[in-house]
């Protein structure tokens, strides 16, 4: 699978050839996770509609839920105004985080608390 040339030209990749992907749940807008995509991962995601990402630690593609069953059906992918971030809207089956939580941002740890009132 190859990425459409026009789309590929719009993307600004980091030094490793990756683009940041912010993954949100389509129905709730919850931020589920942040991952990385190379051209192959994005092309595969657009073709199969399954969340496919590039694992920096394993240096390979991985399809979300391939081993856990917690798959992502991709509803929409958008490119931000700078071309350096993708917004991936998904229908998530099961938890999105490898820790078993709904979102990778479910932790109670906050660096800055919202103003009260």
PDB file of N, CA and C in Angstrom, residues 2 10 37 40 76 100 103-104:
ATOM      1  N   UNK A   2       0.487   2.204  -0.786  1.00  0.00           N
ATOM      2  CA  UNK A   2       1.254   3.447  -0.789  1.00  0.00           C
ATOM      3  C   UNK A   2       0.307   4.607  -0.526  1.00  0.00           C
ATOM      4  N   UNK A  10       1.573  16.902   1.872  1.00  0.00           N
ATOM      5  CA  UNK A  10       1.058  17.800   2.911  1.00  0.00           C
ATOM      6  C   UNK A  10       1.642  17.512   4.282  1.00  0.00           C
ATOM      7  N   UNK A  37       2.542   7.544  13.205  1.00  0.00           N
ATOM      8  CA  UNK A  37       2.299   6.897  11.919  1.00  0.00           C
ATOM      9  C   UNK A  37       3.402   7.270  10.937  1.00  0.00           C
ATOM     10  N   UNK A  40       3.350   4.277   5.527  1.00  0.00           N
ATOM     11  CA  UNK A  40       2.756   2.952   5.365  1.00  0.00           C
ATOM     12  C   UNK A  40       1.612   2.730   6.357  1.00  0.00           C
ATOM     13  N   UNK A  76     -12.735   8.480  10.628  1.00  0.00           N
ATOM     14  CA  UNK A  76     -12.288   9.693   9.942  1.00  0.00           C
ATOM     15  C   UNK A  76     -10.832   9.963  10.314  1.00  0.00           C
ATOM     16  N   UNK A 100      -5.190  -1.211  30.299  1.00  0.00           N
ATOM     17  CA  UNK A 100      -6.545  -1.715  30.493  1.00  0.00           C
ATOM     18  C   UNK A 100      -7.569  -0.633  30.781  1.00  0.00           C
ATOM     19  N   UNK A 103      -8.866   5.087  28.343  1.00  0.00           N
ATOM     20  CA  UNK A 103      -8.014   6.055  27.666  1.00  0.00           C
ATOM     21  C   UNK A 103      -6.636   6.067  28.308  1.00  0.00           C
ATOM     22  N   UNK A 104      -5.628   6.404  27.554  1.00  0.00           N
ATOM     23  CA  UNK A 104      -4.282   6.561  28.115  1.00  0.00           C
ATOM     24  C   UNK A 104      -4.218   7.792  29.016  1.00  0.00           C
TER      25      UNK A 104
END
